[in-house]
Short mmCIF file of C-alpha atoms in Angstrom, two decimals:
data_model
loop_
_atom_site.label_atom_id
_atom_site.label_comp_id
_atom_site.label_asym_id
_atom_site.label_seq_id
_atom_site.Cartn_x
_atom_site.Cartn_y
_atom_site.Cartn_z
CA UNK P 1 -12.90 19.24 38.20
CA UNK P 2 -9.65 18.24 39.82
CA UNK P 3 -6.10 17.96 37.01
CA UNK P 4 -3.00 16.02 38.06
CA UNK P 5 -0.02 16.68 36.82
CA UNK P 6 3.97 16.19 38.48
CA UNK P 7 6.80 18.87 37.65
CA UNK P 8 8.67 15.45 36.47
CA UNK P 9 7.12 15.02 33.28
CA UNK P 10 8.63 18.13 31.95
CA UNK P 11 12.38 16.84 32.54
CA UNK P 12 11.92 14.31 29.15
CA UNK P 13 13.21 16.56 26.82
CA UNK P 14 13.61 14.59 23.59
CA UNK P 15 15.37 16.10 20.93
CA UNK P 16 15.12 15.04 17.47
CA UNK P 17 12.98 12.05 15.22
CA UNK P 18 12.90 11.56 11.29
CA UNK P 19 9.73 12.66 9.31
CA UNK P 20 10.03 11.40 5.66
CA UNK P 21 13.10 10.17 6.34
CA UNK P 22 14.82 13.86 7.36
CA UNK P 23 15.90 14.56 10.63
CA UNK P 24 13.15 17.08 12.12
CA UNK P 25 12.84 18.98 15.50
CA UNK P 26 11.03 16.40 18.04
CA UNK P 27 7.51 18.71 18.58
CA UNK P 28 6.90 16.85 21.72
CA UNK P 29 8.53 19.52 23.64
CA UNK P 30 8.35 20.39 27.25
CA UNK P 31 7.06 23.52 26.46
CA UNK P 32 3.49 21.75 25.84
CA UNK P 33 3.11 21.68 29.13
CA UNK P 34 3.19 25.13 30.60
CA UNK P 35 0.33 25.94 27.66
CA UNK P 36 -2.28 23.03 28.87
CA UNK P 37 -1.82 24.16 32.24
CA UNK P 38 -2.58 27.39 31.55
CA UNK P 39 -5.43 25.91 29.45
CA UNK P 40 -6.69 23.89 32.12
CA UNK P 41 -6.78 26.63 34.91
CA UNK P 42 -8.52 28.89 32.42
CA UNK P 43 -11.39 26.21 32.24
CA UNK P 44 -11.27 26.79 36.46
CA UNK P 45 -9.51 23.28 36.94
CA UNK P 46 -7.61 22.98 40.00
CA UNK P 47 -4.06 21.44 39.62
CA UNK P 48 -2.82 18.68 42.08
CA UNK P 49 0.29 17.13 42.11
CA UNK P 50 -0.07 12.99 42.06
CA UNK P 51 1.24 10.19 44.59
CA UNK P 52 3.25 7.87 43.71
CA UNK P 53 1.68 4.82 42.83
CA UNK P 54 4.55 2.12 42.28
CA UNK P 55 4.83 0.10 39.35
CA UNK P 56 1.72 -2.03 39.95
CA UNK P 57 -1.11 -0.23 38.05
CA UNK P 58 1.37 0.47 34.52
CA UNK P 59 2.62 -3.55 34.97
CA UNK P 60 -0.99 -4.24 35.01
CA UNK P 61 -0.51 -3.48 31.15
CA UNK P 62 3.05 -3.69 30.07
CA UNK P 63 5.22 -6.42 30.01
CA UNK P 64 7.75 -7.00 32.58
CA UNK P 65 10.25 -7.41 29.73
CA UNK P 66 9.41 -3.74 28.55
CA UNK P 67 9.59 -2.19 31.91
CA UNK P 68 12.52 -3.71 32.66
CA UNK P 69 13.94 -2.27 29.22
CA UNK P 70 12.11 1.02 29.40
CA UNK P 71 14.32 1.55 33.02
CA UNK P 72 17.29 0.85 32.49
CA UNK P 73 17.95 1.03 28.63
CA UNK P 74 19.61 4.44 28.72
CA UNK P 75 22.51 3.18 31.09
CA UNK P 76 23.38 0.56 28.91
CA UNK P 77 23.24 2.36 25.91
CA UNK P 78 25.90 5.12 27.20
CA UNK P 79 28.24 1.86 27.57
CA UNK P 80 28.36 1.71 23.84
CA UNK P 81 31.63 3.14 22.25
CA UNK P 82 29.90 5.77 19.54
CA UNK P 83 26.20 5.24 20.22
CA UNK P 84 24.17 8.37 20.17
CA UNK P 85 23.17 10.54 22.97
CA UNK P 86 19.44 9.50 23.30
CA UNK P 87 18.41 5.75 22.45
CA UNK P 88 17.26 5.70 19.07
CA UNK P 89 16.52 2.48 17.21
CA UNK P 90 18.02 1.55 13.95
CA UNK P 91 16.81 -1.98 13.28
CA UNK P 92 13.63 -3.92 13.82
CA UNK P 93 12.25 -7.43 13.57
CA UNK P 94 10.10 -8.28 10.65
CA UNK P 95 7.51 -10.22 13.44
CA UNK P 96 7.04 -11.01 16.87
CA UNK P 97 8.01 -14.30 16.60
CA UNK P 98 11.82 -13.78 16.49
CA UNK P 99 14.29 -14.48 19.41
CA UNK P 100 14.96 -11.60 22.32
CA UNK P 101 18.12 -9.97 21.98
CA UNK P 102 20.77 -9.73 24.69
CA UNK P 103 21.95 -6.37 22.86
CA UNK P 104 20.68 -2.77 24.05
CA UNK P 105 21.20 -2.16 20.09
CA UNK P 106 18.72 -5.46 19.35
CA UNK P 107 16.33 -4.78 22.38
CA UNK P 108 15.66 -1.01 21.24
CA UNK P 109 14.60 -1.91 17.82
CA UNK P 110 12.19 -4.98 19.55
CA UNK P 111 10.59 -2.25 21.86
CA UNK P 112 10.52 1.23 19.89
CA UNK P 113 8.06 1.25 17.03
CA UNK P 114 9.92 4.13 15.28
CA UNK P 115 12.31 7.16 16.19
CA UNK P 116 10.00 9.31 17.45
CA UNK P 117 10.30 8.03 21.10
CA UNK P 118 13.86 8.71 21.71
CA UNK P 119 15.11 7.90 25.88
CA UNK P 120 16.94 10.20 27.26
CA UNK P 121 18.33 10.00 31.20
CA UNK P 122 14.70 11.70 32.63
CA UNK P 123 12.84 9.67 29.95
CA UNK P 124 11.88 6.94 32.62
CA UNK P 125 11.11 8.98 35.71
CA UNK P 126 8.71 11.36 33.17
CA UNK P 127 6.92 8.29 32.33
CA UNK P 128 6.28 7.10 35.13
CA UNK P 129 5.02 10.48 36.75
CA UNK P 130 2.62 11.17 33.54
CA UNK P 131 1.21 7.14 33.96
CA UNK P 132 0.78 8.03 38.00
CA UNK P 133 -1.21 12.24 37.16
CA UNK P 134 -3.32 9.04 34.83
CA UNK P 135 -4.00 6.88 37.97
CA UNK P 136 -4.90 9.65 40.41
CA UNK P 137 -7.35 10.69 38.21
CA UNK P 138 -8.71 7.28 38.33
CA UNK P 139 -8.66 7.47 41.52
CA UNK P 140 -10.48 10.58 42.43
CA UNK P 141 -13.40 9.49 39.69
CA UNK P 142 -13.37 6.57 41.73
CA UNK P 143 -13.81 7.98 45.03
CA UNK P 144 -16.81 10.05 43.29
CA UNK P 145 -15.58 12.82 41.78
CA UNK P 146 -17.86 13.02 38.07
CA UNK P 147 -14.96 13.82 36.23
CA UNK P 148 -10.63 14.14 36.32
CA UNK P 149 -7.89 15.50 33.94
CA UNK P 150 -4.76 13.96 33.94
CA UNK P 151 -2.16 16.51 32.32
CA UNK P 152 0.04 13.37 30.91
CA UNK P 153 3.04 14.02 29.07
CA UNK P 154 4.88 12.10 27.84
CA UNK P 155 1.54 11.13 25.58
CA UNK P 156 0.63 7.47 25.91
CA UNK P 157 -1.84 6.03 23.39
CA UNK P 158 0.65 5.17 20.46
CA UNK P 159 2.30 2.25 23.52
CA UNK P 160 1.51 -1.33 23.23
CA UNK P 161 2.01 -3.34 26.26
CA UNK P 162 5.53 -4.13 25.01
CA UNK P 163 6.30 -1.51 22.84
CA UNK P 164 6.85 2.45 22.42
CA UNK P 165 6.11 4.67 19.51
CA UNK P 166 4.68 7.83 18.38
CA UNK P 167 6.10 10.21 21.44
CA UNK P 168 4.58 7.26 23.65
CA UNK P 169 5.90 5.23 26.77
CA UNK P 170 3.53 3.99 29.07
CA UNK P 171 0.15 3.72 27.62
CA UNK P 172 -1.74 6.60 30.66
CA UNK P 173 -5.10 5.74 28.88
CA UNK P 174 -5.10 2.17 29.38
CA UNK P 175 -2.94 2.13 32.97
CA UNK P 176 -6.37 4.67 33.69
CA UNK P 177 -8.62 2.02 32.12
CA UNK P 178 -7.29 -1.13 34.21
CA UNK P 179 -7.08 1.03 37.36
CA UNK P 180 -10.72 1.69 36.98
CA UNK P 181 -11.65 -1.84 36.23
CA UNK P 182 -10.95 -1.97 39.96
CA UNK P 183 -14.49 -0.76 40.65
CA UNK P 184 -16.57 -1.03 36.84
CA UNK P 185 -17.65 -4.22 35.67
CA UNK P 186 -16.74 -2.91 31.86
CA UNK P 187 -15.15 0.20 30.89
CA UNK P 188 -14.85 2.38 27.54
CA UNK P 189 -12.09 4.54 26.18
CA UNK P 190 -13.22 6.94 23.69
CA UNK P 191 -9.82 7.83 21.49
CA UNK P 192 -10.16 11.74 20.13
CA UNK P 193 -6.72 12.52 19.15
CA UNK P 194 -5.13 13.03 15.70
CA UNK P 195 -3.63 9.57 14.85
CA UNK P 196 -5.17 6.21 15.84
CA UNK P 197 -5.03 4.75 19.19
CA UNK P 198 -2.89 2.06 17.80
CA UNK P 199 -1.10 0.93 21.30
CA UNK P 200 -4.21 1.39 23.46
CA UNK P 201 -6.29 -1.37 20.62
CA UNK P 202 -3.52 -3.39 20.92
CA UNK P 203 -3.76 -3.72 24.32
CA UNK P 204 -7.36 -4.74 24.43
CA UNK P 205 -7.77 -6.42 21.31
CA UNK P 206 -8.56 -9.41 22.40
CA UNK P 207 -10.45 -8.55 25.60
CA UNK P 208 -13.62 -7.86 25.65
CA UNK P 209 -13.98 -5.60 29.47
CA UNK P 210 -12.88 -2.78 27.95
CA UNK P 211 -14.52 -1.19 24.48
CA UNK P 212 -12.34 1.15 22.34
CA UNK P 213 -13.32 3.47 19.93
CA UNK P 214 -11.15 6.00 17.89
CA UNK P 215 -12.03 8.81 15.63
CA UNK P 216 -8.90 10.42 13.59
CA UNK P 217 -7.50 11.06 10.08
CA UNK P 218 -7.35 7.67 7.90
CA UNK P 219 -4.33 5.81 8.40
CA UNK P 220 -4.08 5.13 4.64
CA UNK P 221 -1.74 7.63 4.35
CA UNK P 222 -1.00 8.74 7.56
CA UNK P 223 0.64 7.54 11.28
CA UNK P 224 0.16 4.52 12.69
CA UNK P 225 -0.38 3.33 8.74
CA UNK P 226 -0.44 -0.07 10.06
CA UNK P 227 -3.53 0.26 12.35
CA UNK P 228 -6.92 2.19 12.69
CA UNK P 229 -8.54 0.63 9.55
CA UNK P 230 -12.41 1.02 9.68
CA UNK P 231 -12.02 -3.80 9.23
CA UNK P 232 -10.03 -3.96 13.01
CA UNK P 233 -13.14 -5.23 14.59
CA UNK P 234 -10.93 -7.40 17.84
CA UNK P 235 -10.21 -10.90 18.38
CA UNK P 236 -10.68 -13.85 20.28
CA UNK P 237 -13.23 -12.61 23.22
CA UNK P 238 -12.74 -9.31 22.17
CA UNK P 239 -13.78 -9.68 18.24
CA UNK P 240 -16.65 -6.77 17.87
CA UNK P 241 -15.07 -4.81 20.77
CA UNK P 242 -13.33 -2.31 19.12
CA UNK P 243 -14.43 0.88 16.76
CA UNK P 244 -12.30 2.79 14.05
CA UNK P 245 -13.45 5.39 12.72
CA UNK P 246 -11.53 7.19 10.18
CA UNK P 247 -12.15 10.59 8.96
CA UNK P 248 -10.61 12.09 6.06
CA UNK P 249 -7.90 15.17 6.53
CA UNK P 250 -8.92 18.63 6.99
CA UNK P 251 -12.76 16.97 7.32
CA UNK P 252 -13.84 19.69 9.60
CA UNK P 253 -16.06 19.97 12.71
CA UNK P 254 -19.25 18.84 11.29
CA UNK P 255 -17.51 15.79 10.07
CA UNK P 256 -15.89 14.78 13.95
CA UNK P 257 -19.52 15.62 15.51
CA UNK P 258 -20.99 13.53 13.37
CA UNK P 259 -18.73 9.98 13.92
CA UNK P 260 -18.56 11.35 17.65
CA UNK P 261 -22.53 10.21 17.43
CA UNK P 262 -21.42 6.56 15.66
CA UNK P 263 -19.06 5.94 18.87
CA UNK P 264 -21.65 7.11 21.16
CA UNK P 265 -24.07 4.85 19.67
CA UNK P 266 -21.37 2.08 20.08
CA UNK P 267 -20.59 3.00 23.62
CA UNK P 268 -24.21 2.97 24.65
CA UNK P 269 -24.57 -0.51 23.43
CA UNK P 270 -21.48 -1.47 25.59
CA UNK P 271 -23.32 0.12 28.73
CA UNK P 272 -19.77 1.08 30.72
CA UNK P 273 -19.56 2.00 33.99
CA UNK P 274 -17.08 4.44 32.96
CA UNK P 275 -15.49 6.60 30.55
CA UNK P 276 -11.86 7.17 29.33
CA UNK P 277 -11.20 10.02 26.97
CA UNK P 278 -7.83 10.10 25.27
CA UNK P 279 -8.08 13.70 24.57
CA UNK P 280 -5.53 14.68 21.80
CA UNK P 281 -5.87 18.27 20.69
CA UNK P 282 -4.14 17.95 17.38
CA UNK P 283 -7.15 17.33 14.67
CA UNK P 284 -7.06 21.22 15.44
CA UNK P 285 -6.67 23.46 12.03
CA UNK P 286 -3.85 25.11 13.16
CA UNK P 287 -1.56 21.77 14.49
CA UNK P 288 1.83 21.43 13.26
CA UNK P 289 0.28 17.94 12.52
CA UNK P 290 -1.94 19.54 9.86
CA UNK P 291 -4.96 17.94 11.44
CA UNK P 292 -8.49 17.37 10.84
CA UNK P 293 -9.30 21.01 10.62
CA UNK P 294 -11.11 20.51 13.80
CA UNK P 295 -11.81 24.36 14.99
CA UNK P 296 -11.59 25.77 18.72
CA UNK P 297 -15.30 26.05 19.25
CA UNK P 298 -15.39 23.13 17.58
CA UNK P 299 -13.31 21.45 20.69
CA UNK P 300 -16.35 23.16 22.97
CA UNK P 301 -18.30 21.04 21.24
CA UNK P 302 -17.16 17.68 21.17
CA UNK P 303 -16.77 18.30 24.80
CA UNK P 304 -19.90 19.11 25.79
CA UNK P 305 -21.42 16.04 23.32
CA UNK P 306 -18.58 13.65 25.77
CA UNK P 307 -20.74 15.00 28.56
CA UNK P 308 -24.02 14.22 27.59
CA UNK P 309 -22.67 10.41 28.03
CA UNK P 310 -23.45 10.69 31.55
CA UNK P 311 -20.00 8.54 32.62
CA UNK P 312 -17.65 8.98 34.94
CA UNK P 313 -14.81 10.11 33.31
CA UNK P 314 -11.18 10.18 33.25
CA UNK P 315 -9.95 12.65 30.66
CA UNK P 316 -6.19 11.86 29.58
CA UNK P 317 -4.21 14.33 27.61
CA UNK P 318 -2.51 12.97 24.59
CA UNK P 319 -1.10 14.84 21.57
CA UNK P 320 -1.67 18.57 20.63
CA UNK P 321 1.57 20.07 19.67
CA UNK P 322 2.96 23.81 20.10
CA UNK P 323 0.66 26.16 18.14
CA UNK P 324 -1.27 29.29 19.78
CA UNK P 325 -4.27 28.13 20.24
CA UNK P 326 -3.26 24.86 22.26
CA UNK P 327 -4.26 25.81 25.43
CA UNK P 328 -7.37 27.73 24.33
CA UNK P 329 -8.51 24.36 22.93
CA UNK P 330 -7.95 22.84 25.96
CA UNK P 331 -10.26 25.21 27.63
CA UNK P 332 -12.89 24.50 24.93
CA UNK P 333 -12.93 20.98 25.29
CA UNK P 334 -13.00 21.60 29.25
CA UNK P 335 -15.54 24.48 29.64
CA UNK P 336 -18.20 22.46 27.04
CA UNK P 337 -17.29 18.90 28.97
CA UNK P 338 -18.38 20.81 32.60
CA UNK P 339 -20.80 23.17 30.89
CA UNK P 340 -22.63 20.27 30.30
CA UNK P 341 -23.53 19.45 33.70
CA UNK P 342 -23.54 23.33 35.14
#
């Protein structure tokens, strides 16, 4: 299996975001990087650098609005006497409804969800490089390769087509999704991380070509909050086209294997042509996240279940945050998803 990954997406460097109100150390560190590419050659992946690939595929889900914003935000943000180094928001509409801003000030609190997504000068350029490792994955699976890995980072799944949150920019799972609606008549995305897929449902809630399914720890009391409630069933065309599935904290392996087989029931009935995996590693036991107690061999596991799909697959790295065992979990996951098929 082929991984794509660009030297870029380790210049986004942000530095701080508020947990509980407190001002914390931003764990989305660059650092990530160098251990899921050691993870990722230990499961014998080869690493590949991406082409560029324009803004086409990523407008293909985000607004032109937020693109536009997402660019050039940082400039105009240094023009303000006393602002702060990185764009962080401080106020947000109640609803969608409202007006569009003319201020940098207004327009970050209508397109960042919360302060964990702060934009620094490389925060653009990363982005895009991390949504571009997502669409030459695509690419190769669609070209005939079985399976791809793109090493994305910045993370992606917490983005709505207009909106950033949760470490996120550019939604990679969805930009791999769209790219590989090119060539499927209907496509899945199979959501494995931590926290709910909140940006990727939103950006296929109402559509009813691509099926998403998410397993992670109830949002009851936990990030997104607001989404990944077991009721969020779609809309319009797409009403019965999406799956949550939440588990309770520190549920365990046997717990994740066992809704894995609801969402593979699910994504049988959908028959896709493909498979997207938004692969977070942080339900592990030993996250700073705290997790769903989700074990190493356990990753081995729900990899090796993925495989027995049968899809072509684009695997698209979300969370997992610095801990020892991050890349070794990689390699699980990897080594049971190709053990699978020898």
């Amino acid at each position: 299996m082929k991984a794509f990954y660009a030297e870029e997406q380790k210049h986004h460097d942000p530095k701080a975001f508020l947990s509980s109100g407190a001002p914390q150390p931003n764990p989305e560190k660059p650092e990530r990087v160098e251990r899921l590419l050691a993870g990722a050659r230990s499961a014998g992946l080869t690493i590949e650098r991406p082409r560029e690939h324009g803004l086409g595929p990523i407008a293909a889900v985000h607004t032109p609005e937020y693109l536009d914003f997402l660019e050039h935000i940082f400039a105009r943000w240094q023009r303000i006497e006393g602002a702060s180094a990185e764009v962080i928001p401080n106020i947000h509409p109640i609803a969608r409804g409202g007006s569009y801003p003319a201020s940098a000030v207004g327009q970050a609190g209508y397109h960042m969800a919360d302060t964990a997504c702060p934009i620094s000068a490389e925060t653009w350029n990363s982005a895009l490089w991390s949504a571009w490792s997502a669409v030459e994955a695509a690419e190769a699976v669609m070209a005939g390769a079985h399976s791809a890995y793109a090493l994305c980072r910045p993370p992606g799944h917490h983005a709505f087509a207009d909106v950033a949150g949760g470490f996120c920019f550019i939604n990679n799972s969805a930009v791999a999704a769209q790219v590989l609606r090119k060539n499927a008549a209907c496509v899945a995305i199979l959501d494995v991380d931590l926290h709910h897929g909140n940006g990727t449902q939103g950006i296929f809630y109402a559509r009813s070509d691509v099926l998403t399914v998410s397993l992670h720890a109830d949002p009851v009391r936990f990030y997104p909050f607001f989404w990944g409630h077991a009721d969020e069933r779609g809309e319009g065309a797409g009403l019965g086209y999406n799956l949550n599935l939440p588990l309770p904290r520190k549920s365990g392996d046997a717990a994740f294997l066992e809704a894995l087989g609801t969402a593979f029931r699910r994504i049988r009935a959908f028959a896709p042509e493909a498979l997207v995996v938004a692969l977070g590693l942080d339900a592990f036991e030993g996250d700073p996240f705290g997790g769903l107690s989700v074990t190493t061999p356990g990753f081995s596991r729900i990899g090796e279940a993925i495989a027995g799909l049968g899809l072509p697959t684009v695997i698209v790295q979300e969370g997992g945050y610095l801990c020892e065992a991050l890349g070794d979990n990689l390699t699980a996951f990897l080594t049971g998803f190709g053990g699978k098929k020898g």
